[in-house]
CSV table of N, CA and C in Angstrom, one decimal:
chain,number,residue,atom,x,y,z
R,52,MET,N,0.8,-1.2,-0.1
R,52,MET,CA,0.1,0.0,0.0
R,52,MET,C,1.0,1.1,-0.3
R,53,SER,N,0.4,2.3,-0.2
R,53,SER,CA,0.8,3.7,0.0
R,53,SER,C,0.1,4.6,0.6
R,54,VAL,N,0.6,5.8,1.2
R,54,VAL,CA,0.2,6.6,1.7
R,54,VAL,C,-1.3,7.0,0.6
R,55,GLU,N,-1.2,7.5,-0.6
R,55,GLU,CA,-2.1,7.7,-1.7
R,55,GLU,C,-3.0,6.9,-1.9
R,56,THR,N,-2.7,5.8,-2.0
R,56,THR,CA,-3.8,4.8,-1.9
R,56,THR,C,-4.7,4.8,-0.8
R,57,GLU,N,-4.0,4.8,0.6
R,57,GLU,CA,-4.6,5.0,1.8
R,57,GLU,C,-5.7,5.5,1.5
R,58,LEU,N,-5.3,6.7,1.0
R,58,LEU,CA,-6.0,8.4,1.2
R,58,LEU,C,-7.4,7.9,0.1
R,59,GLY,N,-7.5,7.1,-0.7
R,59,GLY,CA,-8.2,7.2,-1.6
R,59,GLY,C,-8.1,8.0,-3.1
R,60,LEU,N,-7.0,8.5,-3.3
R,60,LEU,CA,-6.6,9.5,-4.1
R,60,LEU,C,-6.5,8.8,-5.4
R,61,GLY,N,-7.7,8.7,-6.1
R,61,GLY,CA,-7.4,8.3,-7.7
R,61,GLY,C,-6.9,9.0,-8.4
R,62,SER,N,-6.8,8.1,-9.5
R,62,SER,CA,-5.9,8.8,-10.9
R,62,SER,C,-6.9,10.1,-11.4
R,63,ASN,N,-8.3,10.5,-11.0
R,63,ASN,CA,-8.9,11.3,-11.4
R,63,ASN,C,-8.6,12.8,-10.6
R,64,LEU,N,-8.0,12.8,-9.6
R,64,LEU,CA,-8.1,13.4,-8.7
R,64,LEU,C,-7.4,14.6,-9.5
R,65,GLU,N,-6.6,15.0,-10.9
R,65,GLU,CA,-6.0,16.1,-11.1
R,65,GLU,C,-7.2,17.1,-11.8
R,66,SER,N,-8.1,16.0,-12.7
R,66,SER,CA,-9.2,16.5,-13.4
R,66,SER,C,-10.2,17.0,-12.3
R,67,VAL,N,-10.3,16.6,-11.2
R,67,VAL,CA,-11.5,16.8,-10.3
R,67,VAL,C,-11.0,18.5,-9.9
R,68,ILE,N,-9.7,18.5,-9.5
R,68,ILE,CA,-9.1,19.7,-9.0
R,68,ILE,C,-9.1,20.8,-10.0
R,69,GLY,N,-8.7,20.5,-11.1
R,69,GLY,CA,-8.9,21.6,-12.5
R,69,GLY,C,-10.2,21.9,-12.4
R,70,ALA,N,-11.3,20.9,-12.5
R,70,ALA,CA,-12.8,21.3,-12.7
R,70,ALA,C,-13.1,22.3,-11.6
R,71,ALA,N,-13.0,21.9,-10.0
R,71,ALA,CA,-13.4,22.7,-9.3
R,71,ALA,C,-12.7,24.1,-8.9
R,72,TRP,N,-11.6,24.0,-9.5
R,72,TRP,CA,-10.5,25.3,-9.4
R,72,TRP,C,-11.2,26.6,-9.7
R,73,PRO,N,-11.9,27.0,-10.8
R,73,PRO,CA,-12.4,28.6,-10.6
R,73,PRO,C,-13.7,28.7,-9.9
R,74,ALA,N,-14.4,27.7,-9.3
R,74,ALA,CA,-15.0,27.9,-8.2
R,74,ALA,C,-14.1,28.2,-6.7
R,75,TRP,N,-13.2,27.7,-6.6
R,75,TRP,CA,-12.3,27.7,-5.5
R,75,TRP,C,-11.7,29.0,-5.4
R,76,THR,N,-11.2,29.5,-6.8
R,76,THR,CA,-10.7,30.9,-6.6
R,76,THR,C,-11.5,31.9,-6.4
R,77,ALA,N,-13.0,31.7,-6.8
R,77,ALA,CA,-13.8,33.0,-6.6
R,77,ALA,C,-14.0,33.1,-5.2
R,78,LEU,N,-14.1,31.9,-4.3
R,78,LEU,CA,-14.0,32.0,-2.6
R,78,LEU,C,-12.4,32.3,-2.4
R,79,GLN,N,-11.3,32.2,-3.0
R,79,GLN,CA,-9.9,32.2,-2.4
R,79,GLN,C,-9.1,32.4,-3.4
R,80,PRO,N,-9.2,34.0,-4.0
R,80,PRO,CA,-8.3,34.6,-4.9
R,80,PRO,C,-7.0,34.1,-4.8
R,81,ALA,N,-6.3,34.0,-4.1
R,81,ALA,CA,-5.1,33.4,-4.0
R,81,ALA,C,-4.6,32.4,-5.2
R,82,LEU,N,-5.8,31.4,-5.1
R,82,LEU,CA,-5.4,30.5,-5.9
R,82,LEU,C,-5.3,30.8,-7.4
R,83,GLY,N,-5.7,31.9,-7.7
R,83,GLY,CA,-5.5,32.3,-9.1
R,83,GLY,C,-4.1,32.4,-9.5
R,84,ARG,N,-3.2,32.4,-8.8
R,84,ARG,CA,-1.9,32.3,-8.8
R,84,ARG,C,-1.1,31.1,-9.9
R,85,VAL,N,-2.1,30.0,-9.5
R,85,VAL,CA,-1.5,28.7,-9.9
R,85,VAL,C,-2.2,28.8,-11.6
R,86,GLU,N,-1.4,28.7,-12.4
R,86,GLU,CA,-2.1,28.5,-13.9
R,86,GLU,C,-2.7,27.5,-14.4
R,87,ASP,N,-2.1,26.5,-14.0
R,87,ASP,CA,-2.7,24.8,-14.4
R,87,ASP,C,-2.6,24.1,-12.9
R,88,PRO,N,-3.9,24.3,-12.6
R,88,PRO,CA,-4.0,23.6,-11.2
R,88,PRO,C,-3.6,22.0,-10.7
R,89,ARG,N,-4.0,21.3,-12.1
R,89,ARG,CA,-3.6,20.1,-12.5
R,89,ARG,C,-2.0,19.7,-12.0
R,90,ARG,N,-1.1,20.9,-12.3
R,90,ARG,CA,0.0,20.8,-12.0
R,90,ARG,C,0.5,21.4,-10.5
R,91,LEU,N,-0.1,21.3,-9.6
R,91,LEU,CA,-0.2,21.9,-8.3
R,91,LEU,C,1.2,21.5,-7.7
R,92,ARG,N,1.4,20.1,-7.8
R,92,ARG,CA,2.7,19.8,-6.9
R,92,ARG,C,3.9,20.8,-7.4
R,93,ALA,N,4.2,20.7,-9.1
R,93,ALA,CA,5.1,21.1,-9.8
R,93,ALA,C,5.4,22.7,-9.6
R,94,TRP,N,4.0,23.4,-9.4
R,94,TRP,CA,3.9,24.8,-9.2
R,94,TRP,C,4.7,25.1,-7.9
R,95,ALA,N,4.2,24.5,-7.0
R,95,ALA,CA,4.3,24.8,-5.4
R,95,ALA,C,5.9,24.4,-5.2
R,96,LYS,N,6.5,23.9,-6.1
R,96,LYS,CA,7.8,23.5,-6.1
R,96,LYS,C,8.8,24.4,-6.2
R,97,GLN,N,8.1,25.3,-7.3
R,97,GLN,CA,8.9,26.2,-8.0
R,97,GLN,C,8.4,27.7,-7.6
R,98,ALA,N,7.4,27.8,-7.0
R,98,ALA,CA,6.7,29.3,-6.6
R,98,ALA,C,7.6,29.8,-5.6
R,99,ASP,N,7.4,31.4,-5.5
R,99,ASP,CA,7.8,31.7,-4.5
R,99,ASP,C,7.1,31.2,-3.1
R,100,PRO,N,7.9,31.2,-2.0
R,100,PRO,CA,7.5,30.6,-0.8
R,100,PRO,C,6.0,31.3,-0.4
R,101,GLY,N,6.0,32.6,-0.1
R,101,GLY,CA,5.2,33.3,0.0
R,101,GLY,C,4.0,33.0,-0.7
R,102,ASP,N,3.9,32.8,-2.0
R,102,ASP,CA,2.8,32.7,-2.9
R,102,ASP,C,2.4,31.1,-2.5
R,103,ALA,N,3.5,30.2,-2.2
R,103,ALA,CA,3.1,28.7,-2.2
R,103,ALA,C,1.9,28.8,-0.8
R,104,ASP,N,2.4,29.4,0.0
R,104,ASP,CA,1.7,29.3,1.2
R,104,ASP,C,0.5,30.2,1.1
R,105,ASP,N,0.2,31.3,0.6
R,105,ASP,CA,-0.7,31.6,0.2
R,105,ASP,C,-2.1,30.7,-0.6
R,106,VAL,N,-1.3,30.0,-1.4
R,106,VAL,CA,-2.1,29.0,-2.2
R,106,VAL,C,-2.8,27.9,-1.1
R,107,ALA,N,-1.7,27.4,-0.4
R,107,ALA,CA,-1.8,26.2,0.5
R,107,ALA,C,-2.9,26.8,1.4
R,108,TYR,N,-2.7,27.9,1.7
R,108,TYR,CA,-3.8,28.2,2.9
R,108,TYR,C,-5.1,28.6,2.5
R,109,GLY,N,-5.2,28.9,0.9
R,109,GLY,CA,-6.5,29.0,0.3
R,109,GLY,C,-7.1,27.3,0.3
R,110,LEU,N,-6.7,26.6,0.1
R,110,LEU,CA,-7.2,25.0,0.1
R,110,LEU,C,-7.1,24.8,1.4
R,111,ALA,N,-6.6,25.2,2.6
R,111,ALA,CA,-6.7,24.6,3.8
R,111,ALA,C,-8.0,25.4,4.5
R,112,TRP,N,-8.4,26.6,3.8
R,112,TRP,CA,-9.6,27.3,4.3
R,112,TRP,C,-10.9,26.2,3.6
R,113,LEU,N,-10.8,26.2,2.3
R,113,LEU,CA,-11.4,25.3,1.8
R,113,LEU,C,-11.7,23.9,2.4
R,114,ALA,N,-10.9,23.3,2.9
R,114,ALA,CA,-11.0,22.1,3.1
R,114,ALA,C,-11.4,21.9,4.9
R,115,SER,N,-11.0,22.8,5.5
R,115,SER,CA,-11.2,23.0,6.6
R,115,SER,C,-12.9,23.0,7.3
R,116,THR,N,-12.8,22.5,8.2
R,116,THR,CA,-14.1,22.3,8.9
R,116,THR,C,-14.6,23.9,9.2
R,117,GLU,N,-13.4,24.6,9.9
R,117,GLU,CA,-13.8,26.1,10.0
R,117,GLU,C,-14.0,26.9,9.1
R,118,GLY,N,-13.7,26.4,7.8
R,118,GLY,CA,-14.1,27.0,6.5
R,118,GLY,C,-14.9,26.7,5.8
R,119,GLY,N,-14.7,26.1,4.5
R,119,GLY,CA,-15.5,25.8,3.4
R,119,GLY,C,-16.0,24.2,3.4
R,120,HIS,N,-15.3,23.3,4.3
R,120,HIS,CA,-15.3,22.2,4.4
R,120,HIS,C,-15.6,21.4,3.2
R,121,ASP,N,-14.9,21.5,2.2
R,121,ASP,CA,-14.7,20.8,0.9
R,121,ASP,C,-14.2,19.8,0.8
R,122,ARG,N,-14.8,18.8,0.7
R,122,ARG,CA,-14.0,17.2,0.5
R,122,ARG,C,-13.3,17.5,-0.5
R,123,ASP,N,-13.3,17.7,-1.5
R,123,ASP,CA,-12.4,17.9,-2.8
R,123,ASP,C,-11.2,18.2,-2.5
R,124,ALA,N,-11.7,19.8,-1.7
R,124,ALA,CA,-10.5,20.6,-1.6
R,124,ALA,C,-9.6,20.0,-0.4
R,125,ALA,N,-10.3,19.4,0.4
R,125,ALA,CA,-9.4,18.5,1.1
R,125,ALA,C,-8.4,17.7,0.8
R,126,ARG,N,-9.0,16.9,-0.3
R,126,ARG,CA,-8.2,16.0,-0.9
R,126,ARG,C,-7.2,16.4,-1.7
R,127,ALA,N,-7.4,17.8,-2.3
R,127,ALA,CA,-6.5,18.5,-3.4
R,127,ALA,C,-5.5,18.6,-2.0
R,128,LEU,N,-5.3,19.1,-1.1
R,128,LEU,CA,-4.4,19.9,0.0
R,128,LEU,C,-3.5,18.4,0.6
R,129,ALA,N,-4.7,17.3,0.7
R,129,ALA,CA,-3.6,16.1,1.1
R,129,ALA,C,-2.9,15.3,0.3
R,130,TRP,N,-3.3,15.7,-1.2
R,130,TRP,CA,-2.6,15.2,-2.5
R,130,TRP,C,-1.4,16.0,-2.5
R,131,LEU,N,-1.5,17.3,-2.7
R,131,LEU,CA,-0.3,18.2,-2.5
R,131,LEU,C,0.9,17.8,-1.4
R,132,LEU,N,0.8,17.1,-0.2
R,132,LEU,CA,1.3,16.6,1.1
R,132,LEU,C,1.7,15.3,0.9
R,133,VAL,N,1.1,14.5,0.0
R,133,VAL,CA,1.6,13.0,-0.1
R,133,VAL,C,2.8,12.6,-0.1
R,134,PRO,N,3.6,13.4,-1.1
R,134,PRO,CA,5.3,12.6,-1.0
R,134,PRO,C,6.1,13.2,0.4
R,135,GLY,N,5.7,14.3,1.1
R,135,GLY,CA,6.5,14.3,2.4
R,135,GLY,C,5.5,13.5,3.4
R,136,ALA,N,4.3,13.0,3.3
R,136,ALA,CA,3.6,12.1,4.1
R,136,ALA,C,4.3,11.1,3.9
R,137,SER,N,4.7,10.5,2.2
R,137,SER,CA,5.3,9.2,1.9
R,137,SER,C,6.7,8.7,2.5
R,138,TYR,N,7.2,10.0,2.6
R,138,TYR,CA,8.5,10.1,3.1
R,138,TYR,C,8.4,9.6,4.3
R,139,LEU,N,7.6,10.3,5.2
R,139,LEU,CA,7.4,10.1,6.8
R,139,LEU,C,7.1,8.8,7.0
R,140,ALA,N,6.2,8.2,6.4
R,140,ALA,CA,5.8,6.9,6.4
R,140,ALA,C,7.0,5.9,6.1
R,141,GLY,N,7.9,6.2,5.3
R,141,GLY,CA,9.0,5.5,5.2
R,141,GLY,C,10.0,5.5,6.2
R,142,LYS,N,10.2,6.4,6.7
R,142,LYS,CA,10.9,6.5,7.7
R,142,LYS,C,10.5,5.7,9.4
R,143,LEU,N,9.2,5.7,9.3
R,143,LEU,CA,8.4,5.1,10.5
R,143,LEU,C,7.9,3.3,10.3
R,144,ARG,N,8.3,3.0,9.0
R,144,ARG,CA,7.8,1.6,8.3
R,144,ARG,C,8.0,0.9,9.3
R,145,THR,N,9.3,0.7,10.1
R,145,THR,CA,9.4,-0.3,11.1
R,145,THR,C,8.5,-0.5,12.3
R,146,LEU,N,7.8,0.5,12.6
R,146,LEU,CA,6.6,0.7,13.7
R,146,LEU,C,5.3,-0.1,13.5
R,147,SER,N,5.1,-0.5,12.2
R,147,SER,CA,3.5,-1.0,12.0
R,147,SER,C,3.8,-1.2,10.6
R,148,VAL,N,3.1,-2.6,10.2
R,148,VAL,CA,2.9,-2.8,8.8
R,148,VAL,C,1.6,-1.9,8.5
R,149,ASP,N,0.9,-1.5,9.2
R,149,ASP,CA,-0.3,-0.4,8.8
R,149,ASP,C,0.2,1.2,8.8
R,150,ILE,N,1.5,1.3,8.8
R,150,ILE,CA,1.9,2.7,8.8
R,150,ILE,C,1.6,3.6,7.8
R,151,ASP,N,1.2,3.3,6.5
R,151,ASP,CA,0.6,3.8,5.6
R,151,ASP,C,-0.7,4.5,5.6
R,152,HIS,N,-1.4,3.5,6.3
R,152,HIS,CA,-2.7,3.5,6.6
R,152,HIS,C,-2.7,5.0,7.6
R,153,MET,N,-1.8,4.7,9.1
R,153,MET,CA,-2.0,5.5,10.1
R,153,MET,C,-1.3,6.8,9.7
R,154,VAL,N,-0.5,6.9,8.7
R,154,VAL,CA,0.1,8.4,8.2
R,154,VAL,C,-0.9,8.9,7.3
R,155,ALA,N,-2.1,8.5,6.7
R,155,ALA,CA,-2.9,8.8,5.7
R,155,ALA,C,-3.9,9.2,6.8
R,156,ALA,N,-4.4,8.5,7.4
R,156,ALA,CA,-5.5,8.7,8.4
R,156,ALA,C,-5.2,10.0,9.0
R,157,GLU,N,-4.1,10.1,9.8
R,157,GLU,CA,-3.7,11.2,10.6
R,157,GLU,C,-3.6,12.7,9.6
R,158,LEU,N,-2.9,12.4,8.4
R,158,LEU,CA,-2.9,13.6,7.5
R,158,LEU,C,-4.5,13.9,7.2
R,159,TRP,N,-5.4,13.0,6.9
R,159,TRP,CA,-6.9,13.6,6.4
R,159,TRP,C,-7.2,14.2,7.5
R,160,ILE,N,-7.0,13.7,8.9
R,160,ILE,CA,-7.7,14.7,9.9
R,160,ILE,C,-7.3,16.2,10.2
R,161,LEU,N,-5.7,16.4,10.1
R,161,LEU,CA,-5.2,17.6,10.1
R,161,LEU,C,-5.4,18.6,9.2
R,162,VAL,N,-5.5,17.7,7.6
R,162,VAL,CA,-6.2,18.5,6.6
R,162,VAL,C,-7.4,19.0,7.1
R,163,CYS,N,-8.5,18.4,7.2
R,163,CYS,CA,-10.0,18.9,7.6
R,163,CYS,C,-10.1,19.7,8.4
R,164,THR,N,-9.2,19.5,9.6
R,164,THR,CA,-9.3,20.5,10.9
R,164,THR,C,-8.1,21.5,11.0
R,165,PHE,N,-7.5,21.8,10.1
R,165,PHE,CA,-6.4,23.1,9.7
R,165,PHE,C,-6.9,24.2,10.8
R,166,PRO,N,-6.4,24.3,11.7
R,166,PRO,CA,-6.7,26.0,12.2
R,166,PRO,C,-6.3,27.1,11.2
R,167,LEU,N,-7.5,28.1,11.3
R,167,LEU,CA,-7.2,28.7,10.2
R,167,LEU,C,-6.7,30.0,10.6
R,168,HIS,N,-6.2,30.2,11.8
R,168,HIS,CA,-5.5,31.2,12.4
R,168,HIS,C,-3.8,31.0,12.1
R,169,ARG,N,-3.7,29.6,11.6
R,169,ARG,CA,-2.1,29.6,11.4
R,169,ARG,C,-2.0,29.8,9.6
R,170,ARG,N,-0.8,30.0,9.7
R,170,ARG,CA,-0.2,30.3,8.5
R,170,ARG,C,0.8,28.9,8.2
R,171,LYS,N,1.8,29.1,7.2
R,171,LYS,CA,2.9,28.0,6.7
R,171,LYS,C,2.0,27.0,6.7
R,172,VAL,N,1.3,26.9,5.8
R,172,VAL,CA,0.4,25.7,5.8
R,172,VAL,C,1.0,24.3,5.9
R,173,ILE,N,1.8,24.2,4.7
R,173,ILE,CA,2.4,22.8,4.2
R,173,ILE,C,3.4,22.4,5.5
R,174,ARG,N,4.2,23.5,5.9
R,174,ARG,CA,5.3,23.5,7.2
R,174,ARG,C,4.6,22.8,8.5
R,175,ASN,N,3.5,23.8,8.9
R,175,ASN,CA,2.7,23.3,10.0
R,175,ASN,C,1.9,21.7,9.9
R,176,LEU,N,1.5,21.4,8.8
R,176,LEU,CA,0.8,20.1,8.6
R,176,LEU,C,1.9,19.0,8.8
R,177,MET,N,3.0,19.3,8.0
R,177,MET,CA,4.0,18.3,7.9
R,177,MET,C,4.5,18.3,9.3
R,178,TRP,N,4.8,19.5,10.2
R,178,TRP,CA,5.1,19.0,11.6
R,178,TRP,C,4.3,18.4,12.3
R,179,ASP,N,3.1,18.9,12.3
R,179,ASP,CA,1.8,18.0,13.0
R,179,ASP,C,1.7,16.8,12.7
R,180,LEU,N,2.2,16.5,11.3
R,180,LEU,CA,2.3,14.6,11.2
R,180,LEU,C,3.0,14.1,11.8
């Protein structure tokens, strides 16, 4: 298994993100900084850290139960964090055969309950994970 599989993030997620992006951008204008939301991971790696955090915060607001409570936005934010979560699961592999499941479950909870008073979304989510 993998963290991505345990999260249930299917191959169509990029098209879901692309379809939802205009409506999300209307609610969180910072998302407009991403030209092609289907390439969100690549964009986040190359973007100015402040811009990347603004976009991540927009997704966190949409995903959070304190904000938009949007399941697809939560999936998008979790997908953005899968590489780091997978790395962490690999480091913890000796603790449990179910580590991918455990890391995925914790990531999902953190994404859906991100406290909106915080910034540096990716850093804080990965630290909390």
